[in-house]
């Protein structure tokens, strides 16, 4: 049995519609004539562990920086755990898996990380979809890519994810602990993208507040 894992339910529905899905069951669509089942994620089903999980409790200043040797993942809150269970059960009867994440590095990561989390070691191909119209889906299905060849794309997304965690978690905790020691209450957030973006907004607001109008003159000349 071939198992196709899409990034989101709408993509799974488009793929199953082209293959010929005849029955929607709990968490997947059965395309029995093609010996295929199509299931889906809801974006990232897995989340990074919290700093407390690595520190063994409350994070102290002496614990920083926390740099995990073995990174931990767990299902996100909500229905992610239920969908992970659906995918695990489908993998038990699969001969081949098709990663049908979106055609970018994040789409590569969010399906691959589920397969790694569930310890899938079987044959895996990649459905590279640039559009969800029937003809595009049909062309992608007849010419799948080798998922192993796209490993660098997964590693690129993973590096981004872990860089965000290392920067955001460690810097946020360090800033909050230092401000709290000075009597400033609350938790403060720092982010690899968030903080530079906020700095741009703050700098622009300061420019506006400190603006001093000046006269400008337009020169008009008549040349003979």
PDB file of C-alpha atoms in Angstrom:
ATOM      1  CA  UNK A   1       0.000   0.000   0.000  1.00  0.00           C
ATOM      2  CA  UNK A   2       1.231   3.489  -0.891  1.00  0.00           C
ATOM      3  CA  UNK A   3       0.745   6.200   1.717  1.00  0.00           C
ATOM      4  CA  UNK A   4       0.770   9.845   0.643  1.00  0.00           C
ATOM      5  CA  UNK A   5       1.208  12.414   3.425  1.00  0.00           C
ATOM      6  CA  UNK A   6       0.143  15.952   2.481  1.00  0.00           C
ATOM      7  CA  UNK A   7       0.922  19.138   4.365  1.00  0.00           C
ATOM      8  CA  UNK A   8      -2.728  20.033   4.906  1.00  0.00           C
ATOM      9  CA  UNK A   9      -6.191  18.476   4.360  1.00  0.00           C
ATOM     10  CA  UNK A  10      -6.977  20.614   1.291  1.00  0.00           C
ATOM     11  CA  UNK A  11      -3.875  19.311  -0.516  1.00  0.00           C
ATOM     12  CA  UNK A  12      -4.757  15.735   0.436  1.00  0.00           C
ATOM     13  CA  UNK A  13      -8.249  16.246  -0.978  1.00  0.00           C
ATOM     14  CA  UNK A  14      -6.834  17.555  -4.275  1.00  0.00           C
ATOM     15  CA  UNK A  15      -4.448  14.598  -4.598  1.00  0.00           C
ATOM     16  CA  UNK A  16      -7.111  12.046  -3.726  1.00  0.00           C
ATOM     17  CA  UNK A  17      -9.492  13.669  -6.202  1.00  0.00           C
ATOM     18  CA  UNK A  18      -7.055  13.010  -9.046  1.00  0.00           C
ATOM     19  CA  UNK A  19      -6.179   9.482  -7.904  1.00  0.00           C
ATOM     20  CA  UNK A  20      -9.803   8.570  -7.310  1.00  0.00           C
ATOM     21  CA  UNK A  21     -10.469   8.617  -3.585  1.00  0.00           C
ATOM     22  CA  UNK A  22     -13.634   6.678  -2.896  1.00  0.00           C
ATOM     23  CA  UNK A  23     -13.905   6.727   0.870  1.00  0.00           C
ATOM     24  CA  UNK A  24     -12.953   9.235   3.538  1.00  0.00           C
ATOM     25  CA  UNK A  25     -12.164   7.490   6.793  1.00  0.00           C
ATOM     26  CA  UNK A  26     -10.826   8.710  10.115  1.00  0.00           C
ATOM     27  CA  UNK A  27      -7.892  10.964   9.304  1.00  0.00           C
ATOM     28  CA  UNK A  28      -7.288   9.768   5.734  1.00  0.00           C
ATOM     29  CA  UNK A  29      -8.849   9.134   2.321  1.00  0.00           C
ATOM     30  CA  UNK A  30      -8.860   5.599   0.930  1.00  0.00           C
ATOM     31  CA  UNK A  31      -8.145   5.309  -2.798  1.00  0.00           C
ATOM     32  CA  UNK A  32      -8.732   1.578  -2.958  1.00  0.00           C
ATOM     33  CA  UNK A  33      -8.447   1.075  -6.718  1.00  0.00           C
ATOM     34  CA  UNK A  34      -4.952   2.639  -6.693  1.00  0.00           C
ATOM     35  CA  UNK A  35      -3.934   0.793  -3.513  1.00  0.00           C
ATOM     36  CA  UNK A  36      -3.243   4.216  -2.017  1.00  0.00           C
ATOM     37  CA  UNK A  37      -4.231   6.085   1.086  1.00  0.00           C
ATOM     38  CA  UNK A  38      -3.865   9.830   1.429  1.00  0.00           C
ATOM     39  CA  UNK A  39      -3.473  11.443   4.826  1.00  0.00           C
ATOM     40  CA  UNK A  40      -2.378  14.872   6.002  1.00  0.00           C
ATOM     41  CA  UNK A  41      -0.699  17.035   8.583  1.00  0.00           C
ATOM     42  CA  UNK A  42      -2.045  20.329   9.930  1.00  0.00           C
ATOM     43  CA  UNK A  43       1.144  22.238   9.258  1.00  0.00           C
ATOM     44  CA  UNK A  44       3.687  21.203  11.886  1.00  0.00           C
ATOM     45  CA  UNK A  45       2.294  18.335  13.957  1.00  0.00           C
ATOM     46  CA  UNK A  46       5.387  18.332  16.172  1.00  0.00           C
ATOM     47  CA  UNK A  47       6.880  21.018  18.378  1.00  0.00           C
ATOM     48  CA  UNK A  48      10.285  21.524  19.971  1.00  0.00           C
ATOM     49  CA  UNK A  49      10.646  20.634  23.642  1.00  0.00           C
ATOM     50  CA  UNK A  50      10.711  23.488  26.150  1.00  0.00           C
ATOM     51  CA  UNK A  51      13.921  24.608  27.876  1.00  0.00           C
ATOM     52  CA  UNK A  52      12.502  23.193  31.120  1.00  0.00           C
ATOM     53  CA  UNK A  53      12.501  19.730  29.554  1.00  0.00           C
ATOM     54  CA  UNK A  54      16.265  19.950  29.044  1.00  0.00           C
ATOM     55  CA  UNK A  55      17.041  21.659  32.362  1.00  0.00           C
ATOM     56  CA  UNK A  56      15.009  19.147  34.370  1.00  0.00           C
ATOM     57  CA  UNK A  57      12.754  21.814  35.849  1.00  0.00           C
ATOM     58  CA  UNK A  58      12.910  25.576  36.256  1.00  0.00           C
ATOM     59  CA  UNK A  59      15.574  27.183  34.100  1.00  0.00           C
ATOM     60  CA  UNK A  60      18.135  29.121  36.118  1.00  0.00           C
ATOM     61  CA  UNK A  61      20.649  31.644  34.845  1.00  0.00           C
ATOM     62  CA  UNK A  62      23.367  29.077  35.524  1.00  0.00           C
ATOM     63  CA  UNK A  63      21.766  26.727  32.978  1.00  0.00           C
ATOM     64  CA  UNK A  64      22.253  29.167  30.117  1.00  0.00           C
ATOM     65  CA  UNK A  65      22.915  28.758  27.324  1.00  0.00           C
ATOM     66  CA  UNK A  66      20.896  25.581  26.880  1.00  0.00           C
ATOM     67  CA  UNK A  67      22.281  23.781  23.821  1.00  0.00           C
ATOM     68  CA  UNK A  68      20.589  20.382  23.446  1.00  0.00           C
ATOM     69  CA  UNK A  69      22.676  17.423  22.346  1.00  0.00           C
ATOM     70  CA  UNK A  70      19.613  15.334  21.573  1.00  0.00           C
ATOM     71  CA  UNK A  71      16.750  17.468  20.362  1.00  0.00           C
ATOM     72  CA  UNK A  72      13.297  16.400  21.540  1.00  0.00           C
ATOM     73  CA  UNK A  73       9.984  16.701  19.721  1.00  0.00           C
ATOM     74  CA  UNK A  74       6.445  16.109  20.916  1.00  0.00           C
ATOM     75  CA  UNK A  75       2.967  16.446  19.340  1.00  0.00           C
ATOM     76  CA  UNK A  76       1.499  19.924  19.390  1.00  0.00           C
ATOM     77  CA  UNK A  77      -1.550  20.679  21.500  1.00  0.00           C
ATOM     78  CA  UNK A  78      -4.980  20.093  20.009  1.00  0.00           C
ATOM     79  CA  UNK A  79      -5.578  17.369  17.465  1.00  0.00           C
ATOM     80  CA  UNK A  80      -1.939  16.795  16.496  1.00  0.00           C
ATOM     81  CA  UNK A  81      -1.523  13.776  18.767  1.00  0.00           C
ATOM     82  CA  UNK A  82      -4.585  12.105  17.256  1.00  0.00           C
ATOM     83  CA  UNK A  83      -3.328  12.685  13.711  1.00  0.00           C
ATOM     84  CA  UNK A  84       0.139  11.362  14.614  1.00  0.00           C
ATOM     85  CA  UNK A  85      -1.583   8.184  15.809  1.00  0.00           C
ATOM     86  CA  UNK A  86      -3.477   7.928  12.486  1.00  0.00           C
ATOM     87  CA  UNK A  87      -0.243   8.249  10.508  1.00  0.00           C
ATOM     88  CA  UNK A  88       1.506   5.690  12.730  1.00  0.00           C
ATOM     89  CA  UNK A  89      -1.224   3.130  12.101  1.00  0.00           C
ATOM     90  CA  UNK A  90      -1.173   3.793   8.353  1.00  0.00           C
ATOM     91  CA  UNK A  91       2.607   3.363   8.255  1.00  0.00           C
ATOM     92  CA  UNK A  92       2.207  -0.134   9.706  1.00  0.00           C
ATOM     93  CA  UNK A  93       0.550  -1.270   6.470  1.00  0.00           C
ATOM     94  CA  UNK A  94       2.503   0.909   4.011  1.00  0.00           C
ATOM     95  CA  UNK A  95       5.029  -0.358   1.479  1.00  0.00           C
ATOM     96  CA  UNK A  96       5.932   3.132   0.283  1.00  0.00           C
ATOM     97  CA  UNK A  97       5.497   6.651   1.626  1.00  0.00           C
ATOM     98  CA  UNK A  98       5.181   9.799  -0.460  1.00  0.00           C
ATOM     99  CA  UNK A  99       6.102  13.124   1.113  1.00  0.00           C
ATOM    100  CA  UNK A 100       3.559  15.573  -0.311  1.00  0.00           C
ATOM    101  CA  UNK A 101       4.548  18.596   1.738  1.00  0.00           C
ATOM    102  CA  UNK A 102       4.513  21.992   0.066  1.00  0.00           C
ATOM    103  CA  UNK A 103       7.224  22.630  -2.506  1.00  0.00           C
ATOM    104  CA  UNK A 104       9.636  24.425  -0.177  1.00  0.00           C
ATOM    105  CA  UNK A 105      12.032  23.629   2.633  1.00  0.00           C
ATOM    106  CA  UNK A 106       9.361  23.955   5.343  1.00  0.00           C
ATOM    107  CA  UNK A 107       7.109  21.508   3.523  1.00  0.00           C
ATOM    108  CA  UNK A 108      10.026  19.106   3.292  1.00  0.00           C
ATOM    109  CA  UNK A 109      10.683  19.376   7.014  1.00  0.00           C
ATOM    110  CA  UNK A 110       7.211  19.004   8.414  1.00  0.00           C
ATOM    111  CA  UNK A 111       6.552  15.638   6.729  1.00  0.00           C
ATOM    112  CA  UNK A 112      10.097  14.294   7.103  1.00  0.00           C
ATOM    113  CA  UNK A 113      10.162  15.088  10.822  1.00  0.00           C
ATOM    114  CA  UNK A 114       6.974  13.064  11.335  1.00  0.00           C
ATOM    115  CA  UNK A 115       8.508  10.101   9.499  1.00  0.00           C
ATOM    116  CA  UNK A 116      11.664  10.337  11.625  1.00  0.00           C
ATOM    117  CA  UNK A 117       9.600  10.730  14.807  1.00  0.00           C
ATOM    118  CA  UNK A 118       7.682   7.547  13.929  1.00  0.00           C
ATOM    119  CA  UNK A 119      10.882   5.726  12.937  1.00  0.00           C
ATOM    120  CA  UNK A 120       9.858   5.075   9.324  1.00  0.00           C
ATOM    121  CA  UNK A 121      12.745   3.508   7.378  1.00  0.00           C
ATOM    122  CA  UNK A 122      10.973   2.267   4.264  1.00  0.00           C
ATOM    123  CA  UNK A 123      10.921   3.552   0.704  1.00  0.00           C
ATOM    124  CA  UNK A 124      10.093   7.257   0.489  1.00  0.00           C
ATOM    125  CA  UNK A 125       9.493   9.433  -2.557  1.00  0.00           C
ATOM    126  CA  UNK A 126       8.626  13.100  -2.940  1.00  0.00           C
ATOM    127  CA  UNK A 127       5.577  14.625  -4.613  1.00  0.00           C
ATOM    128  CA  UNK A 128       6.650  18.098  -5.733  1.00  0.00           C
ATOM    129  CA  UNK A 129       3.469  20.108  -6.291  1.00  0.00           C
ATOM    130  CA  UNK A 130       3.670  23.674  -7.570  1.00  0.00           C
ATOM    131  CA  UNK A 131      -0.083  23.919  -8.129  1.00  0.00           C
ATOM    132  CA  UNK A 132      -3.225  22.036  -7.089  1.00  0.00           C
ATOM    133  CA  UNK A 133      -5.067  21.957 -10.408  1.00  0.00           C
ATOM    134  CA  UNK A 134      -5.780  18.441 -11.683  1.00  0.00           C
ATOM    135  CA  UNK A 135      -3.238  18.537 -14.498  1.00  0.00           C
ATOM    136  CA  UNK A 136      -0.385  19.667 -12.216  1.00  0.00           C
ATOM    137  CA  UNK A 137      -1.226  17.005  -9.647  1.00  0.00           C
ATOM    138  CA  UNK A 138      -1.422  14.364 -12.375  1.00  0.00           C
ATOM    139  CA  UNK A 139       2.005  15.305 -13.770  1.00  0.00           C
ATOM    140  CA  UNK A 140       3.572  15.268 -10.294  1.00  0.00           C
ATOM    141  CA  UNK A 141       2.127  11.833  -9.526  1.00  0.00           C
ATOM    142  CA  UNK A 142       3.690  10.236 -12.614  1.00  0.00           C
ATOM    143  CA  UNK A 143       7.131  11.721 -11.967  1.00  0.00           C
ATOM    144  CA  UNK A 144       7.867  11.623  -8.224  1.00  0.00           C
ATOM    145  CA  UNK A 145      11.283  12.648  -6.923  1.00  0.00           C
ATOM    146  CA  UNK A 146      13.612  10.668  -4.674  1.00  0.00           C
ATOM    147  CA  UNK A 147      13.020  12.006  -1.178  1.00  0.00           C
ATOM    148  CA  UNK A 148      16.621  11.263  -0.128  1.00  0.00           C
ATOM    149  CA  UNK A 149      17.855  13.654  -2.822  1.00  0.00           C
ATOM    150  CA  UNK A 150      16.044  16.474  -1.026  1.00  0.00           C
ATOM    151  CA  UNK A 151      17.708  15.813   2.316  1.00  0.00           C
ATOM    152  CA  UNK A 152      19.650  19.121   2.119  1.00  0.00           C
ATOM    153  CA  UNK A 153      16.329  20.968   1.916  1.00  0.00           C
ATOM    154  CA  UNK A 154      15.175  19.250   5.109  1.00  0.00           C
ATOM    155  CA  UNK A 155      18.471  20.035   6.836  1.00  0.00           C
ATOM    156  CA  UNK A 156      18.226  23.686   5.814  1.00  0.00           C
ATOM    157  CA  UNK A 157      14.773  23.978   7.383  1.00  0.00           C
ATOM    158  CA  UNK A 158      15.941  22.085  10.458  1.00  0.00           C
ATOM    159  CA  UNK A 159      18.895  24.469  10.883  1.00  0.00           C
ATOM    160  CA  UNK A 160      16.515  27.429  10.693  1.00  0.00           C
ATOM    161  CA  UNK A 161      14.182  25.838  13.238  1.00  0.00           C
ATOM    162  CA  UNK A 162      16.937  25.099  15.730  1.00  0.00           C
ATOM    163  CA  UNK A 163      18.584  28.487  15.250  1.00  0.00           C
ATOM    164  CA  UNK A 164      15.252  30.114  16.095  1.00  0.00           C
ATOM    165  CA  UNK A 165      14.977  27.977  19.231  1.00  0.00           C
ATOM    166  CA  UNK A 166      18.548  28.591  20.407  1.00  0.00           C
ATOM    167  CA  UNK A 167      18.324  32.326  19.868  1.00  0.00           C
ATOM    168  CA  UNK A 168      14.781  32.838  21.032  1.00  0.00           C
ATOM    169  CA  UNK A 169      14.711  30.622  24.108  1.00  0.00           C
ATOM    170  CA  UNK A 170      18.127  31.426  25.542  1.00  0.00           C
ATOM    171  CA  UNK A 171      18.002  35.163  24.881  1.00  0.00           C
ATOM    172  CA  UNK A 172      14.408  35.483  26.140  1.00  0.00           C
ATOM    173  CA  UNK A 173      15.200  33.695  29.402  1.00  0.00           C
ATOM    174  CA  UNK A 174      18.447  35.632  29.925  1.00  0.00           C
ATOM    175  CA  UNK A 175      16.759  38.990  29.290  1.00  0.00           C
ATOM    176  CA  UNK A 176      13.805  38.155  31.527  1.00  0.00           C
ATOM    177  CA  UNK A 177      16.003  36.939  34.400  1.00  0.00           C
ATOM    178  CA  UNK A 178      18.174  40.074  34.267  1.00  0.00           C
ATOM    179  CA  UNK A 179      15.209  42.441  34.154  1.00  0.00           C
ATOM    180  CA  UNK A 180      13.475  40.587  36.977  1.00  0.00           C
ATOM    181  CA  UNK A 181      16.660  40.914  39.071  1.00  0.00           C
ATOM    182  CA  UNK A 182      16.377  44.682  38.536  1.00  0.00           C
ATOM    183  CA  UNK A 183      12.765  44.695  39.707  1.00  0.00           C
ATOM    184  CA  UNK A 184      11.093  44.654  36.294  1.00  0.00           C
ATOM    185  CA  UNK A 185       8.262  42.142  36.381  1.00  0.00           C
ATOM    186  CA  UNK A 186       7.072  39.939  33.542  1.00  0.00           C
ATOM    187  CA  UNK A 187       8.607  37.835  30.799  1.00  0.00           C
ATOM    188  CA  UNK A 188      10.359  39.366  27.807  1.00  0.00           C
ATOM    189  CA  UNK A 189      10.638  37.848  24.378  1.00  0.00           C
ATOM    190  CA  UNK A 190      13.564  37.916  21.967  1.00  0.00           C
ATOM    191  CA  UNK A 191      13.472  36.343  18.513  1.00  0.00           C
ATOM    192  CA  UNK A 192      15.827  35.913  15.574  1.00  0.00           C
ATOM    193  CA  UNK A 193      13.295  37.539  13.231  1.00  0.00           C
ATOM    194  CA  UNK A 194      11.003  39.239  15.726  1.00  0.00           C
ATOM    195  CA  UNK A 195      13.618  41.421  17.413  1.00  0.00           C
ATOM    196  CA  UNK A 196      15.281  42.926  14.284  1.00  0.00           C
ATOM    197  CA  UNK A 197      11.808  43.579  12.838  1.00  0.00           C
ATOM    198  CA  UNK A 198      10.738  45.306  16.042  1.00  0.00           C
ATOM    199  CA  UNK A 199      13.947  47.358  15.953  1.00  0.00           C
ATOM    200  CA  UNK A 200      13.065  48.588  12.446  1.00  0.00           C
ATOM    201  CA  UNK A 201       9.639  49.722  13.685  1.00  0.00           C
ATOM    202  CA  UNK A 202      11.095  51.426  16.763  1.00  0.00           C
ATOM    203  CA  UNK A 203      13.747  53.240  14.725  1.00  0.00           C
ATOM    204  CA  UNK A 204      11.105  54.427  12.277  1.00  0.00           C
ATOM    205  CA  UNK A 205       8.845  55.632  15.082  1.00  0.00           C
ATOM    206  CA  UNK A 206      11.737  57.580  16.610  1.00  0.00           C
ATOM    207  CA  UNK A 207      12.467  59.171  13.239  1.00  0.00           C
ATOM    208  CA  UNK A 208       8.833  60.260  13.029  1.00  0.00           C
ATOM    209  CA  UNK A 209       8.808  61.648  16.583  1.00  0.00           C
ATOM    210  CA  UNK A 210      12.062  63.531  16.089  1.00  0.00           C
ATOM    211  CA  UNK A 211      11.175  64.861  12.663  1.00  0.00           C
ATOM    212  CA  UNK A 212      11.811  68.577  12.176  1.00  0.00           C
ATOM    213  CA  UNK A 213      10.244  70.149   9.105  1.00  0.00           C
ATOM    214  CA  UNK A 214      12.486  72.056   6.728  1.00  0.00           C
ATOM    215  CA  UNK A 215      11.645  74.163   3.734  1.00  0.00           C
ATOM    216  CA  UNK A 216      12.518  72.733   0.357  1.00  0.00           C
ATOM    217  CA  UNK A 217      12.439  74.666  -2.890  1.00  0.00           C
ATOM    218  CA  UNK A 218      11.809  73.504  -6.400  1.00  0.00           C
ATOM    219  CA  UNK A 219      13.993  75.163  -8.990  1.00  0.00           C
ATOM    220  CA  UNK A 220      12.369  76.118 -12.283  1.00  0.00           C
ATOM    221  CA  UNK A 221      14.465  77.430 -15.114  1.00  0.00           C
ATOM    222  CA  UNK A 222      13.681  78.614 -18.620  1.00  0.00           C
ATOM    223  CA  UNK A 223      16.565  77.951 -20.979  1.00  0.00           C
ATOM    224  CA  UNK A 224      16.944  79.537 -24.411  1.00  0.00           C
TER     225      UNK A 224
END
